[in-house]
Structures are given as C-alpha cells and as structure tokens.
Tab-separated table of C-alpha atoms in Angstrom:
chain	number	residue	atom	x	y	z
A	16	LEU	CA	51.170	60.801	-136.322
A	17	HIS	CA	50.024	58.396	-139.063
A	18	PHE	CA	47.007	60.570	-139.870
A	19	ALA	CA	48.932	63.848	-139.709
A	20	ALA	CA	51.627	62.419	-142.012
A	21	GLY	CA	49.073	61.059	-144.478
A	22	TYR	CA	47.102	64.306	-144.579
A	23	ASN	CA	50.204	66.519	-144.922
A	24	ARG	CA	49.584	68.387	-141.673
A	25	VAL	CA	53.127	69.727	-141.313
A	26	PRO	CA	52.550	71.806	-138.135
A	27	VAL	CA	50.778	68.880	-136.458
A	28	VAL	CA	53.582	66.471	-137.418
A	29	GLU	CA	56.152	68.942	-136.027
A	30	PHE	CA	54.182	69.354	-132.803
A	31	LEU	CA	53.747	65.617	-132.306
A	32	LEU	CA	57.415	64.861	-132.972
A	33	GLU	CA	58.567	67.665	-130.653
A	34	HIS	CA	56.383	66.190	-127.927
A	35	GLY	CA	57.682	62.649	-128.205
A	36	ALA	CA	55.484	60.930	-130.772
A	37	GLU	CA	57.096	57.659	-131.830
A	38	VAL	CA	58.362	58.040	-135.398
A	39	HIS	CA	58.661	54.228	-135.685
A	40	ALA	CA	55.126	53.435	-134.455
A	41	SER	CA	53.469	50.943	-136.771
A	42	ASP	CA	49.799	50.347	-137.442
A	43	LYS	CA	48.197	46.901	-137.746
A	44	GLY	CA	49.562	46.589	-141.303
A	45	GLY	CA	53.076	47.418	-140.181
A	46	LEU	CA	52.989	50.843	-141.832
A	47	VAL	CA	54.954	53.604	-140.137
A	48	PRO	CA	54.122	57.310	-140.629
A	49	LEU	CA	56.861	57.542	-143.270
A	50	HIS	CA	54.952	55.054	-145.457
A	51	ASN	CA	51.897	57.332	-145.303
A	52	ALA	CA	53.805	60.524	-146.119
A	53	CYS	CA	55.642	58.901	-149.027
A	54	SER	CA	52.539	57.251	-150.443
A	55	TYR	CA	50.876	60.646	-150.815
A	56	GLY	CA	54.024	62.476	-151.916
A	57	HIS	CA	54.239	64.765	-148.890
A	58	PHE	CA	57.825	65.971	-149.268
A	59	GLU	CA	58.071	68.247	-146.224
A	60	VAL	CA	56.482	65.689	-143.890
A	61	THR	CA	58.835	63.038	-145.285
A	62	GLU	CA	61.795	65.323	-144.521
A	63	LEU	CA	60.570	65.884	-140.963
A	64	LEU	CA	60.063	62.201	-140.271
A	65	ILE	CA	63.534	61.349	-141.593
A	66	LYS	CA	65.073	64.211	-139.590
A	67	HIS	CA	63.503	62.699	-136.477
A	68	GLY	CA	64.928	59.248	-137.158
A	69	GLY	CA	62.420	57.712	-139.552
A	70	ASN	CA	63.808	54.580	-141.203
A	71	VAL	CA	63.850	55.015	-144.990
A	72	ASN	CA	64.009	51.225	-145.391
A	73	ALA	CA	61.188	50.377	-142.955
A	74	ASN	CA	59.104	47.359	-143.996
A	75	ASP	CA	55.380	46.907	-143.526
A	76	LEU	CA	53.913	43.408	-143.131
A	77	TRP	CA	54.215	42.863	-146.892
A	78	ALA	CA	57.822	44.125	-147.034
A	79	PHE	CA	56.860	47.357	-148.791
A	80	THR	CA	59.237	50.215	-147.990
A	81	PRO	CA	58.487	53.952	-148.135
A	82	LEU	CA	60.319	53.948	-151.483
A	83	HIS	CA	57.967	51.241	-152.825
A	84	GLU	CA	55.065	53.507	-151.840
A	85	ALA	CA	56.539	56.626	-153.451
A	86	ALA	CA	57.794	54.902	-156.605
A	87	SER	CA	54.565	53.023	-157.308
A	88	LYS	CA	52.660	56.312	-157.234
A	89	SER	CA	55.245	58.337	-159.204
A	90	ARG	CA	56.151	60.610	-156.273
A	91	VAL	CA	59.378	61.630	-158.018
A	92	GLU	CA	60.620	64.264	-155.545
A	93	VAL	CA	59.959	61.990	-152.576
A	94	CYS	CA	61.810	59.155	-154.340
A	95	SER	CA	64.832	61.431	-154.786
A	96	LEU	CA	64.720	62.463	-151.133
A	97	LEU	CA	64.510	58.861	-149.920
A	98	LEU	CA	67.407	57.824	-152.151
A	99	ALA	CA	69.489	60.771	-150.918
A	100	GLU	CA	68.809	59.579	-147.371
A	101	GLY	CA	69.936	56.013	-148.049
A	102	ALA	CA	66.836	54.161	-149.236
A	103	ASP	CA	67.683	50.921	-151.008
A	104	PRO	CA	65.591	50.480	-154.181
A	105	THR	CA	66.683	46.865	-154.572
A	106	LEU	CA	64.810	45.573	-151.493
A	107	LEU	CA	62.057	43.150	-152.501
A	108	ASN	CA	58.479	43.133	-151.242
A	109	CYS	CA	56.282	40.041	-150.780
A	110	HIS	CA	55.576	40.026	-154.529
A	111	ASN	CA	59.313	39.826	-155.224
A	112	LYS	CA	59.244	43.380	-156.634
A	113	SER	CA	61.752	46.115	-155.905
A	114	ALA	CA	60.858	49.798	-155.748
A	115	ILE	CA	62.414	50.071	-159.210
A	116	ASP	CA	60.032	47.374	-160.482
A	117	SER	CA	57.126	49.185	-158.796
A	118	ALA	CA	57.710	52.442	-160.676
A	119	PRO	CA	55.036	52.693	-163.398
A	120	THR	CA	57.201	54.298	-166.091
A	121	ARG	CA	60.535	53.370	-167.629
A	122	GLU	CA	61.660	56.960	-167.079
A	123	LEU	CA	61.108	56.747	-163.320
A	124	GLN	CA	62.726	53.300	-163.156
A	125	GLU	CA	65.817	54.710	-164.864
A	126	LYS	CA	65.857	57.804	-162.630
A	127	ILE	CA	65.693	55.705	-159.452
A	128	THR	CA	68.432	53.379	-160.722
A	129	TYR	CA	70.670	56.292	-161.738
A	130	GLU	CA	70.225	58.173	-158.468
A	131	TYR	CA	70.805	55.028	-156.408
A	132	LYS	CA	74.040	54.263	-158.258
A	133	GLY	CA	75.077	57.913	-157.989
A	134	HIS	CA	74.554	57.920	-154.229
A	135	CYS	CA	76.503	54.651	-154.009
A	136	VAL	CA	79.400	56.340	-155.828
A	137	LEU	CA	79.329	59.315	-153.444
A	138	ASP	CA	79.158	57.035	-150.413
A	139	ALA	CA	82.010	54.866	-151.717
A	140	CYS	CA	84.107	58.010	-152.203
A	141	ARG	CA	83.333	59.221	-148.667
A	142	GLN	CA	84.233	55.795	-147.255
A	143	ALA	CA	87.303	55.361	-149.495
A	144	ASP	CA	85.781	52.027	-150.568
A	145	ILE	CA	87.536	51.295	-153.845
A	146	GLN	CA	85.731	47.978	-154.463
A	147	ARG	CA	82.302	49.566	-154.096
A	148	LEU	CA	83.399	52.518	-156.235
A	149	LYS	CA	84.504	50.157	-159.016
A	150	LYS	CA	81.141	48.377	-158.805
A	151	HIS	CA	79.032	51.519	-159.277
A	152	LEU	CA	81.236	53.926	-161.243
A	153	THR	CA	80.132	54.262	-164.861
A	154	ALA	CA	80.353	56.901	-167.559
A	155	GLU	CA	76.957	58.155	-166.325
A	156	THR	CA	77.567	58.092	-162.568
A	157	VAL	CA	81.039	59.643	-162.643
A	158	ASN	CA	79.388	63.078	-162.959
A	159	PHE	CA	76.486	62.441	-160.569
A	160	VAL	CA	75.552	65.540	-158.575
A	161	HIS	CA	73.798	65.120	-155.220
A	162	PRO	CA	70.339	66.692	-155.692
A	163	TYR	CA	70.424	68.644	-152.403
A	164	SER	CA	74.066	69.316	-151.491
A	165	ALA	CA	75.331	69.537	-155.105
A	166	ASP	CA	78.293	67.346	-154.076
A	167	THR	CA	80.093	65.340	-156.738
A	168	ALA	CA	82.402	62.343	-156.330
A	169	LEU	CA	85.341	64.746	-156.172
A	170	HIS	CA	83.703	66.682	-153.328
A	171	ALA	CA	83.017	63.429	-151.474
A	172	VAL	CA	86.645	62.290	-151.765
A	173	ALA	CA	87.965	65.687	-150.681
A	174	GLN	CA	85.684	65.720	-147.612
A	175	SER	CA	86.382	62.114	-146.638
A	176	VAL	CA	87.867	61.524	-143.201
A	177	TYR	CA	89.394	58.258	-144.393
A	178	PRO	CA	93.064	58.073	-145.413
A	179	LYS	CA	93.683	58.858	-149.047
A	180	ARG	CA	95.173	55.985	-151.031
C-alpha cells in the first residue's frame, strides 16, 4: 500500500483497501501510506486513504504529519483536502516546526492558516461552541466557504444538531 500510494496507483490502492490492506500500517520510519500520497501530491489517493480511515494527523518517528509532507512540498490541493478533513497545522515535528512553518512560501503559509481558521469556524458553528467561535471568527473567516461542500458558517449553524442559543 505504501508503494501504490507513493506511485499514485489509484486502482491498486482501491484494490488493496477493498481487500483489507491496513491503512494505518507504518514502515520502519513510522510513515503510513497517507504520508507517501501527500508527499507526492497524489490527491485522489489521499482521498481514498482518508475515506478508508487514514489519520490526517498521523505522526512518523520524527512527528511529521501528512500535512507537513504536503506543505513542505507545496502540494496546495492536498493541503486543502487535509485541512478540510481535520488536519491540524499547528502540530510540531521534532524540529519544533508546524506544517505552516514548513510551507516554503508566505502565500502558502497564509492559505493554510486561513483555511484552518475557516474550518475551525465551521466546526464551532456545527458544535454550537461559542467560545471556539469567538476565538477563530475574524473579518476574514466570517465569510469562509468550505472548498468542497461550499458550506459557510451560516450553513453550518443551520445544519447543526445542537440546540440553538
């Protein structure tokens, strides 16, 4: 599964997952297949691995996450996907660097930060978590649009199963 994920062999990844391949299997460096897919920017393989339970915050032996891998290599679309699926860009690796710090350009650092805060706003709205909403709501994030569902904070509040306050 590691090789298929790293070489973007979508049909092979699908076949292996459908036949019980362990999505959380780690190699001797602690890398899981999701690290490989994200490192090379393989969007569809990344989606498949997440769909089958891949942990977007998995750590290798050096505490690198899939988002560290994607961000450090400017895999912008994969970064957005990981963030949409709950990746935390503030987790630190063994060098005390976050995925945000690992991004090679200021533009990508700002994009990751913005999307993370935007997803935090949407999640806070879904959970009716006023404290968290106050922490992340800014003039920029108030109009954040989820990159895949097109949900806004208003959509998230309206769809929330939690009591309205």
